[in-house]
Amino acid sequence: MTSPSQDEEYTCKVKSAAFSDSEASEETVRLRVYQVTQGDVEVKESTTATITCTITNIVSSGVSVQWKLADQIISANVETTSLNNKQQVSQLTVSSPTEDQEYTCIVSSNEDTDSEPFSQSVSLEVFGVTPKNAEVKTGTETEISCIITGLTTAVTSVTWLLNSSPVSGDGFTSTLTPLFSGSQTGKLLVKSSHVTEDREYVCRVVSGKFSSSPPQDTSVQLSVYDVEPIHKDSLAGKETTLSCKITGLTTATTVLWKQGDTTLSGSTPGSLVGETQTSTLTVTNPTDDQVYTCVVTSGLFAESAPSETDVKLDVYSVQAGSSEVKIGTETTISCLVTDITAQMSITWSGFTPGENFVENSGTFSSNSQTGTLTVKSPEVTTDKTYTCSVTSNDRPTSDVETLDVKLNVYDIELPEIQAKSGTDVTFTCTVSGLTQSVTFVWFKQEEELSSGINTGTFTAGKQSSELTVTGVTQGIVSYTCKVRSTEFPTSPEGSVSANLKVFGLVTTGDEVPINTAASILCTAAGVSADSTIEWYDGETKLSTGGSYTVTKEAWENNQLEIKLDITSAAVTEDKDFICVVSTPGQVDQKTTGKLNTYEITTVSYDVPVSTPSTLTCSVSGVSATEVDFVWLDNSGKEYNDVNDKTYSFVEGTLAGGSQTSTLTLKETLTTEDQMFTCRIALGQQAHFDTEIPLKVFTVSAVGQSVQSGQPATLTCSVVNPTDTLTVGWYDESDQVVAGTTKSTIADQTTVTELTLESQVVDSTYTCKVSGHEEYSFTASVEINDLSLKPEGESRVFEGVEFTLTCSYISTTISEGSFSWIFNENPCTLAACSNLKNTAKSSELTLSVHSSASGNWRCSFTKKSNSKEIKSNEVTLINVALSGTQSPDSAWGIIGTQSSITCVVPSGLALSTLNDIKWTLDGNDIGDTGIGYNNKNEVVQFTFPDVDQEGITTTKKSIISFSHSTTAVGTLQCQANYSPERAVSIPSTHINLITLSSDVESIVITPTFSADVTFTTQTDKTPTTLSTMSAGTADSKSTNEESIPKSDGIVVTEVVTFSSSSTTISTKDDLSRKEYTYTYTINSGLPSQLILSGKAFLIGETFIDSQIWSTIGESSKITAHFTASEKASVSVDWQQKSAATNEWTSIPLTSGYSTILSDMDDKGVISATIIIDKTELSDITDYRAQVNIASFQETTSEIKLNAVEATVENVSPVFEKEAVTFSASIKGPSKPSSVVLVHKDSGSEVQLDLTSVSSASPFQVSHTIDSVYFSGQGNYYFRVAFASGLEFESEQIKLVVKIRCKPLTNPPNAQLTEEEITDSNNYKMIVKCSGSSFSIMDENLQEAICNTSTGAYDKTDLTPCLRTIDPSG
């Protein structure tokens, strides 16, 4: 059989050929067919490979497999599976194959051992893969590849992998070359945006010959390095070194430097240190700005494309601005930097920093910058060199360039000259400290001079110039010498000025009274600072000490001044002093200062009170031609009014240096001691005041009235005289009475008495007081035999009869008549008409009342000579039948003390006070103080001791008690007299002040108040004060009613207590508040009472002013409030209509729900409304209406805002151009994070928010400096806030255009680029380069660049052909 394809059963029949009749025998023969399938493979050389034989349709006993290579049996690395589902697989693993091989798989049946083995060829073919690695500069578009060799059949595919995943996106382009000469190349173009770091790509090759071959992976390295150009700013002509710093290396690179196409010498490639290699180029004599190129070739993969990096060298110049100035002149030196492109740093050294040095780096402008150093005057003392250092700000590795700047200092001297009028003088201006000659310029005041100048030569650092001035005149003229530097002509001028002076000398004398301090002044004008001035007495120079004080003023404004003060003791006569001014090189100048003196004499005498007096003031020895007198009293009043008749004033006349002035005062002005001033003024001299006292004294001459035969004493008293006076008594014959003369003592009282024995007749004597003048005062002795009794004072109760008896006690009875005098007037009372008279007496009986109360005398008129004599005086006082008890009402609070005072008459004639008693409500109060009120309740009283010392007309009793609930009633004082008298005394009501209220605590809210009623029992309307510790208390109403049968009242006041909400900034500020309210009556008084209670403030609310959410998300609004308990609380949420601006309650339907929290330990409850899915209509204002029992409070409004972000569109851009994404974000606060997301790739960029303002809307932006084609697509901003709120903006699309590679200009033509309207593409148009050329093919005149692929629609464009003039 040939090529059986399936199992078959055959019957083998055998019949005997010998015995034909024999039965045939049959035997079944089975043909078992199995299939063998070879597993050929194609793998990369040196890669472990596995080839297989798969045997199917095997009987139960299985097969055996043997492998051979040529004739060699292979036993190693062979593995055959056991029979499973009629199948077995045998595999041979070959390690590191290097060439194609043909293996044989031999299969033998285990069941039918007689079966022939079957041999199957299995192929193992190999190919080579060579990776083409690359090392390039970061951001360089690069191609890597793998070269596949030894192929007989093209591979199925080459796939590139990165991080085990196939590369994708616009950043990669993969290509595969056709099979040629057994080789193919797989290429991967990596765009620049993906060339940012070392990466290992995998080239995966899938066999095209044997499909069962496994993919073959080969690693391809793409290494990157960075090149940092180190640009430099350099001083022109100064050698400098440029460098490029190559980082991220593992192997040193090859570095060349070029300028244009020329390779430069003088460079070093640098060595690899770590991962860094720095190459340098030395430029020896830079003269202008240049750009050099650093060319880097990989040392790791030599076939890698070299990179080129431009390194800039900018050249600048520096110029010093030195200066030469006068010492001590504030000066600014400079350093000018030119040919620069940006602000440089200019610093200064060569000094110790401080307030005397001010640096200024200057400002970049017009490619230059000037740095300055201002040196303040204290540091401008010597020549000094400062250093200006110039440093590049943009290129800090550039060399610091230094330049010395000089500040030279010179000194100028120009001495001042003092000269006499008419002489010639020469000024010499000397400049020292010079390094070369200078220029001199002379000025007189502001006028520049040209004549009289002689300038010397520069020698040994000095140079002088002279100016001669002829015929000087008196005065002060300033001359100025100015110096100009020739070494540094821009330096400021130095100058010095000196005065030419001709001086004068003036003295001011003094004329003063003798023994009065004096001053003489001497002034020298127009003198120099080196002049001196002195006072002399004859040849003796005066100085401070003894009688003189010399005071000099410092030289100022060309003037000297000296003053000579002379003590009063030394001013005794006229005297001349000499003022001398000395100046070096000048003759002393002298002048006389005069001291003139005069004498002042005053005269004043003591006079009796109200007696005219003359005061005298005189001067003598006066040299002045005019003397003025002014009289003043101690109040400053001047006495110079000729029309005033109370005084007279005489100024007098100056004669022979003397003058006398008098002031005569009339009696109306001499009632008391006074001090007058005589003010004397001589010409223009200061006036002098001299005090003249007016001293008055009082004289009292007192006589006596005596009974016949009794002695009498007369008294004469002189009170407080100043002068010494003589005092004595003279009789009626003007003879001094011996022994009565005395002399007065100043400022004391002098008394002289005249005692006369046994007087029987009236007589008169004179007291004479003698001094500058004599004054007389009389006193008399009067004989009086009348006596009126009872003597002294008699106090009698009103209505009681009282008798006065007048008796003539002389033994000699004179004939005459009695009469009565009441209050020094003849008596007109009816009682005076009912007298009981005898020859020697008269009795007057009065019924005591107020009309008879007063002073009484009796008189007797002698018939013989009609002389009336009067008795002694007696006083009758009417005493009312009444006492006092105060106060009439005593109210107090519990525990306070009150005292009641009772005062009754005492010390009476005809009535005796026995005792004083007290009663309460008519019940006697015992001596122990126990009393009973009308309820028979015990009240304890006390009787304090009473000080009656010195009091004879009244007697006082005091009763005291403590206010209590029982000390209520009427207190009465009672006085008992003998004989009994009915004395009226008012009573006192005593009572207790009380205060109460209707409640002890109240509950209030910020908009609901509470009333408390306070009731006061008191004697009079109290003052009230209502307060609350945090809130207000206002009186609502007051009512006052009298207490029956009492002097008290009941006052009821209703007070409203309220408290507005406190400042609630956060929920944490909320708490149920407990305040104290107080009600005070009679504040500050002993009867003050205070009643306090508690006020509980609930219903305060807090809600944020706004919250933020996003459309489509859930929103929560929470209000917080205080309450007393939760059970009585309900909350109604309201929403403001955007259309009507009205508030409406939110129905709790689907989409809305509310939560009411439990009350915390601060009494705070939170109410929350939840909006399941926020819609645009939900963006409005909300508030919560909180109901707590009978109170209702409404929260403030809260605005629900939606976060918004407005993203600006971006215009299409070309690859490697910059693009900026901007957004305006409205949100609750400055975002905590803003991320720009590229949706297509998922790449994200975190934005720097440092410079974003803190006020909404927030402007954010991000610029991609160089965008690539892979970066196009949709972008959006993801915004996060600190509150946890997140938001994604709308998406915008970025289109990145690929610029087509430049086309070659066709012959005789130029290419011009033009935009295509409403398209991202552009076109290149052929234009002939001259009028002598024309387009050859108009159909090939334009090429359109498809910026999405970077390819032109055509690349062969028409040339221009020269037009030939056929006529030519």
mmCIF file of C-alpha atoms in Angstrom, residues 457-701:
data_model
loop_
_atom_site.group_PDB
_atom_site.id
_atom_site.type_symbol
_atom_site.label_atom_id
_atom_site.label_comp_id
_atom_site.label_asym_id
_atom_site.label_seq_id
_atom_site.Cartn_x
_atom_site.Cartn_y
_atom_site.Cartn_z
ATOM 1 C CA THR A 457 53.850 127.281 38.534
ATOM 2 C CA PHE A 458 53.215 123.725 39.792
ATOM 3 C CA THR A 459 56.018 122.617 42.108
ATOM 4 C CA ALA A 460 56.304 119.688 44.517
ATOM 5 C CA GLY A 461 52.562 119.046 44.578
ATOM 6 C CA LYS A 462 51.658 122.713 45.195
ATOM 7 C CA GLN A 463 50.560 125.707 43.160
ATOM 8 C CA SER A 464 49.553 129.267 44.207
ATOM 9 C CA SER A 465 47.724 132.221 42.702
ATOM 10 C CA GLU A 466 47.723 135.822 44.015
ATOM 11 C CA LEU A 467 45.033 138.512 43.750
ATOM 12 C CA THR A 468 45.909 142.142 44.562
ATOM 13 C CA VAL A 469 43.065 144.470 45.626
ATOM 14 C CA THR A 470 43.829 148.195 45.767
ATOM 15 C CA GLY A 471 42.144 150.966 47.758
ATOM 16 C CA VAL A 472 39.936 148.889 50.036
ATOM 17 C CA THR A 473 36.913 150.534 51.571
ATOM 18 C CA GLN A 474 35.137 149.915 54.884
ATOM 19 C CA GLY A 475 32.851 146.878 54.987
ATOM 20 C CA ILE A 476 33.020 143.146 54.378
ATOM 21 C CA VAL A 477 33.598 141.782 50.870
ATOM 22 C CA SER A 478 33.882 138.082 50.016
ATOM 23 C CA TYR A 479 36.530 136.907 47.530
ATOM 24 C CA THR A 480 36.517 133.380 46.089
ATOM 25 C CA CYS A 481 39.334 131.330 44.589
ATOM 26 C CA LYS A 482 38.097 128.480 42.330
ATOM 27 C CA VAL A 483 40.272 125.575 41.177
ATOM 28 C CA ARG A 484 39.680 123.426 38.064
ATOM 29 C CA SER A 485 41.394 120.062 37.498
ATOM 30 C CA THR A 486 43.356 119.598 34.283
ATOM 31 C CA GLU A 487 44.024 115.885 34.879
ATOM 32 C CA PHE A 488 40.312 115.024 35.148
ATOM 33 C CA PRO A 489 38.520 117.962 33.455
ATOM 34 C CA THR A 490 35.013 116.694 34.292
ATOM 35 C CA SER A 491 35.741 116.963 38.028
ATOM 36 C CA PRO A 492 33.683 119.503 39.995
ATOM 37 C CA GLU A 493 35.384 122.790 40.826
ATOM 38 C CA GLY A 494 36.944 123.257 44.232
ATOM 39 C CA SER A 495 36.569 126.658 45.821
ATOM 40 C CA VAL A 496 37.400 128.623 48.958
ATOM 41 C CA SER A 497 36.213 132.057 50.027
ATOM 42 C CA ALA A 498 37.720 134.647 52.369
ATOM 43 C CA ASN A 499 36.485 137.992 53.589
ATOM 44 C CA LEU A 500 38.178 141.336 53.376
ATOM 45 C CA LYS A 501 37.075 143.181 56.510
ATOM 46 C CA VAL A 502 37.251 146.805 57.763
ATOM 47 C CA PHE A 503 35.780 146.824 61.268
ATOM 48 C CA GLY A 504 34.045 149.396 63.619
ATOM 49 C CA LEU A 505 33.802 149.643 67.445
ATOM 50 C CA VAL A 506 30.727 150.829 69.445
ATOM 51 C CA THR A 507 29.988 150.908 73.195
ATOM 52 C CA THR A 508 26.689 151.259 75.055
ATOM 53 C CA GLY A 509 27.033 152.822 78.495
ATOM 54 C CA ASP A 510 24.676 152.607 81.465
ATOM 55 C CA GLU A 511 23.212 155.086 84.003
ATOM 56 C CA VAL A 512 21.826 153.525 87.176
ATOM 57 C CA PRO A 513 21.068 154.463 90.762
ATOM 58 C CA ILE A 514 23.938 154.136 93.236
ATOM 59 C CA ASN A 515 24.293 150.621 94.580
ATOM 60 C CA THR A 516 22.397 149.225 91.584
ATOM 61 C CA ALA A 517 23.998 146.619 89.301
ATOM 62 C CA ALA A 518 24.963 147.985 85.879
ATOM 63 C CA SER A 519 26.014 146.657 82.449
ATOM 64 C CA ILE A 520 28.188 148.161 79.704
ATOM 65 C CA LEU A 521 28.283 146.608 76.215
ATOM 66 C CA CYS A 522 31.015 146.835 73.564
ATOM 67 C CA THR A 523 30.466 145.573 69.979
ATOM 68 C CA ALA A 524 33.154 145.163 67.292
ATOM 69 C CA ALA A 525 31.722 144.667 63.780
ATOM 70 C CA GLY A 526 33.617 143.471 60.743
ATOM 71 C CA VAL A 527 36.377 141.648 62.576
ATOM 72 C CA SER A 528 37.988 138.324 61.790
ATOM 73 C CA ALA A 529 37.730 135.179 63.840
ATOM 74 C CA ASP A 530 41.252 135.632 65.235
ATOM 75 C CA SER A 531 40.427 139.013 66.772
ATOM 76 C CA THR A 532 40.013 139.434 70.537
ATOM 77 C CA ILE A 533 38.069 141.930 72.670
ATOM 78 C CA GLU A 534 38.634 142.975 76.313
ATOM 79 C CA TRP A 535 37.532 145.527 78.985
ATOM 80 C CA TYR A 536 40.059 147.625 80.856
ATOM 81 C CA ASP A 537 39.888 149.819 83.999
ATOM 82 C CA GLY A 538 42.720 152.169 83.229
ATOM 83 C CA GLU A 539 45.630 149.870 82.451
ATOM 84 C CA THR A 540 44.104 146.869 84.212
ATOM 85 C CA LYS A 541 42.399 144.209 82.091
ATOM 86 C CA LEU A 542 39.162 143.142 83.702
ATOM 87 C CA SER A 543 38.069 139.540 84.115
ATOM 88 C CA THR A 544 35.259 137.801 85.932
ATOM 89 C CA GLY A 545 35.674 137.993 89.718
ATOM 90 C CA GLY A 546 34.905 140.323 92.620
ATOM 91 C CA SER A 547 32.883 143.287 91.449
ATOM 92 C CA TYR A 548 32.943 142.403 87.752
ATOM 93 C CA THR A 549 31.582 139.765 85.425
ATOM 94 C CA VAL A 550 32.944 139.736 81.871
ATOM 95 C CA THR A 551 30.844 137.928 79.268
ATOM 96 C CA LYS A 552 32.031 137.397 75.702
ATOM 97 C CA GLU A 553 29.935 136.239 72.781
ATOM 98 C CA ALA A 554 31.652 133.870 70.376
ATOM 99 C CA TRP A 555 32.713 135.296 67.045
ATOM 100 C CA GLU A 556 29.800 135.108 64.615
ATOM 101 C CA ASN A 557 28.860 136.937 61.438
ATOM 102 C CA ASN A 558 32.180 138.841 61.617
ATOM 103 C CA GLN A 559 31.260 140.322 64.982
ATOM 104 C CA LEU A 560 32.611 140.201 68.533
ATOM 105 C CA GLU A 561 30.675 141.354 71.588
ATOM 106 C CA ILE A 562 31.736 141.771 75.209
ATOM 107 C CA LYS A 563 29.613 142.783 78.190
ATOM 108 C CA LEU A 564 30.837 144.111 81.543
ATOM 109 C CA ASP A 565 28.440 143.493 84.460
ATOM 110 C CA ILE A 566 29.200 145.554 87.598
ATOM 111 C CA THR A 567 27.846 144.462 90.967
ATOM 112 C CA SER A 568 25.645 146.877 92.895
ATOM 113 C CA ALA A 569 28.243 147.273 95.663
ATOM 114 C CA ALA A 570 30.755 148.636 93.132
ATOM 115 C CA VAL A 571 28.337 151.188 91.667
ATOM 116 C CA THR A 572 29.107 154.161 93.889
ATOM 117 C CA GLU A 573 30.131 156.894 91.430
ATOM 118 C CA ASP A 574 30.516 157.766 87.731
ATOM 119 C CA LYS A 575 33.304 155.834 86.007
ATOM 120 C CA ASP A 576 34.878 155.256 82.550
ATOM 121 C CA PHE A 577 35.957 151.816 81.241
ATOM 122 C CA ILE A 578 38.020 151.102 78.074
ATOM 123 C CA CYS A 579 36.989 148.513 75.398
ATOM 124 C CA VAL A 580 40.010 147.236 73.401
ATOM 125 C CA VAL A 581 39.911 145.114 70.188
ATOM 126 C CA SER A 582 43.120 143.360 69.118
ATOM 127 C CA THR A 583 43.805 141.683 65.776
ATOM 128 C CA PRO A 584 47.112 140.065 64.791
ATOM 129 C CA GLY A 585 49.040 142.460 62.626
ATOM 130 C CA GLN A 586 46.664 145.351 63.409
ATOM 131 C CA VAL A 587 46.751 148.333 65.781
ATOM 132 C CA ASP A 588 44.508 147.904 68.835
ATOM 133 C CA GLN A 589 41.203 149.750 68.580
ATOM 134 C CA LYS A 590 39.864 151.453 71.741
ATOM 135 C CA THR A 591 36.714 153.221 72.867
ATOM 136 C CA THR A 592 35.247 154.394 76.187
ATOM 137 C CA GLY A 593 32.243 152.853 77.901
ATOM 138 C CA LYS A 594 30.654 155.149 80.509
ATOM 139 C CA LEU A 595 29.005 154.282 83.819
ATOM 140 C CA ASN A 596 26.890 157.160 85.197
ATOM 141 C CA THR A 597 25.239 156.996 88.660
ATOM 142 C CA TYR A 598 22.542 158.876 90.525
ATOM 143 C CA GLU A 599 20.814 158.649 93.941
ATOM 144 C CA ILE A 600 17.143 158.015 94.774
ATOM 145 C CA THR A 601 15.599 159.279 98.043
ATOM 146 C CA THR A 602 12.107 158.422 99.293
ATOM 147 C CA VAL A 603 10.043 159.822 102.180
ATOM 148 C CA SER A 604 6.932 158.240 103.779
ATOM 149 C CA TYR A 605 5.355 158.664 107.268
ATOM 150 C CA ASP A 606 2.839 156.648 109.241
ATOM 151 C CA VAL A 607 -0.661 158.160 109.383
ATOM 152 C CA PRO A 608 -3.816 157.086 111.163
ATOM 153 C CA VAL A 609 -6.399 155.219 109.093
ATOM 154 C CA SER A 610 -8.334 157.522 106.694
ATOM 155 C CA THR A 611 -5.908 160.422 107.184
ATOM 156 C CA PRO A 612 -4.331 162.172 104.099
ATOM 157 C CA SER A 613 -0.675 161.191 103.422
ATOM 158 C CA THR A 614 2.063 162.520 101.111
ATOM 159 C CA LEU A 615 4.748 160.236 99.569
ATOM 160 C CA THR A 616 7.981 161.794 98.220
ATOM 161 C CA CYS A 617 10.467 160.406 95.608
ATOM 162 C CA SER A 618 13.662 162.372 94.658
ATOM 163 C CA VAL A 619 16.675 161.850 92.359
ATOM 164 C CA SER A 620 20.028 163.636 92.442
ATOM 165 C CA GLY A 621 23.271 163.430 90.475
ATOM 166 C CA VAL A 622 21.521 162.658 87.218
ATOM 167 C CA SER A 623 23.474 163.215 83.998
ATOM 168 C CA ALA A 624 20.517 162.639 81.735
ATOM 169 C CA THR A 625 18.560 165.606 80.404
ATOM 170 C CA GLU A 626 15.144 164.116 81.070
ATOM 171 C CA VAL A 627 13.659 162.263 84.061
ATOM 172 C CA ASP A 628 10.164 160.752 84.043
ATOM 173 C CA PHE A 629 8.315 159.754 87.247
ATOM 174 C CA VAL A 630 5.422 157.316 87.364
ATOM 175 C CA TRP A 631 3.568 156.335 90.573
ATOM 176 C CA LEU A 632 1.927 152.913 90.821
ATOM 177 C CA ASP A 633 0.129 150.975 93.523
ATOM 178 C CA ASN A 634 0.626 147.291 94.220
ATOM 179 C CA SER A 635 -2.011 146.365 91.614
ATOM 180 C CA GLY A 636 -0.077 148.180 88.890
ATOM 181 C CA LYS A 637 -2.470 151.083 88.662
ATOM 182 C CA GLU A 638 -0.774 154.325 87.544
ATOM 183 C CA TYR A 639 -1.576 157.525 89.440
ATOM 184 C CA ASN A 640 -1.466 160.158 86.734
ATOM 185 C CA ASP A 641 -5.117 161.198 86.267
ATOM 186 C CA VAL A 642 -5.408 164.898 87.044
ATOM 187 C CA ASN A 643 -9.188 164.575 87.229
ATOM 188 C CA ASP A 644 -9.111 161.992 90.027
ATOM 189 C CA LYS A 645 -9.870 163.911 93.274
ATOM 190 C CA THR A 646 -8.778 161.066 95.564
ATOM 191 C CA TYR A 647 -5.082 161.926 95.056
ATOM 192 C CA SER A 648 -2.767 164.569 93.619
ATOM 193 C CA PHE A 649 0.503 164.014 91.711
ATOM 194 C CA VAL A 650 3.442 166.415 91.219
ATOM 195 C CA GLU A 651 6.271 165.233 88.859
ATOM 196 C CA GLY A 652 8.629 168.102 89.675
ATOM 197 C CA THR A 653 11.289 169.765 87.491
ATOM 198 C CA LEU A 654 14.864 168.611 86.720
ATOM 199 C CA ALA A 655 17.361 171.190 87.941
ATOM 200 C CA GLY A 656 21.064 170.675 88.605
ATOM 201 C CA GLY A 657 20.731 166.935 88.147
ATOM 202 C CA SER A 658 17.961 166.740 90.814
ATOM 203 C CA GLN A 659 14.199 166.335 90.671
ATOM 204 C CA THR A 660 11.478 165.585 93.297
ATOM 205 C CA SER A 661 8.035 164.098 92.715
ATOM 206 C CA THR A 662 5.183 163.805 95.300
ATOM 207 C CA LEU A 663 1.972 161.759 95.533
ATOM 208 C CA THR A 664 -0.628 162.996 98.032
ATOM 209 C CA LEU A 665 -3.344 160.488 98.934
ATOM 210 C CA LYS A 666 -6.710 161.652 100.304
ATOM 211 C CA GLU A 667 -8.359 159.942 103.317
ATOM 212 C CA THR A 668 -10.357 157.562 101.090
ATOM 213 C CA LEU A 669 -7.139 155.909 99.948
ATOM 214 C CA THR A 670 -5.497 155.518 103.368
ATOM 215 C CA THR A 671 -7.707 152.864 104.896
ATOM 216 C CA GLU A 672 -5.052 150.114 104.903
ATOM 217 C CA ASP A 673 -1.344 149.463 104.458
ATOM 218 C CA GLN A 674 -0.218 149.659 100.829
ATOM 219 C CA MET A 675 2.997 149.538 98.816
ATOM 220 C CA PHE A 676 3.489 152.188 96.175
ATOM 221 C CA THR A 677 6.180 152.230 93.480
ATOM 222 C CA CYS A 678 8.098 155.212 92.282
ATOM 223 C CA ARG A 679 9.208 154.383 88.710
ATOM 224 C CA ILE A 680 12.054 156.507 87.389
ATOM 225 C CA ALA A 681 13.069 156.532 83.714
ATOM 226 C CA LEU A 682 16.107 158.470 82.460
ATOM 227 C CA GLY A 683 15.900 159.146 78.720
ATOM 228 C CA GLN A 684 16.095 155.855 76.832
ATOM 229 C CA GLN A 685 17.538 153.923 79.791
ATOM 230 C CA ALA A 686 15.574 151.140 81.387
ATOM 231 C CA HIS A 687 13.399 152.367 84.245
ATOM 232 C CA PHE A 688 14.106 151.688 87.922
ATOM 233 C CA ASP A 689 11.409 150.970 90.478
ATOM 234 C CA THR A 690 11.658 152.011 94.097
ATOM 235 C CA GLU A 691 9.070 150.883 96.613
ATOM 236 C CA ILE A 692 7.552 153.422 99.059
ATOM 237 C CA PRO A 693 5.229 152.014 101.744
ATOM 238 C CA LEU A 694 2.021 153.701 102.876
ATOM 239 C CA LYS A 695 1.708 152.585 106.512
ATOM 240 C CA VAL A 696 -1.481 153.341 108.454
ATOM 241 C CA PHE A 697 -2.154 152.633 112.050
ATOM 242 C CA THR A 698 -5.345 152.455 114.109
ATOM 243 C CA VAL A 699 -5.979 154.370 117.354
ATOM 244 C CA SER A 700 -8.739 153.309 119.784
ATOM 245 C CA ALA A 701 -9.540 155.599 122.763
#
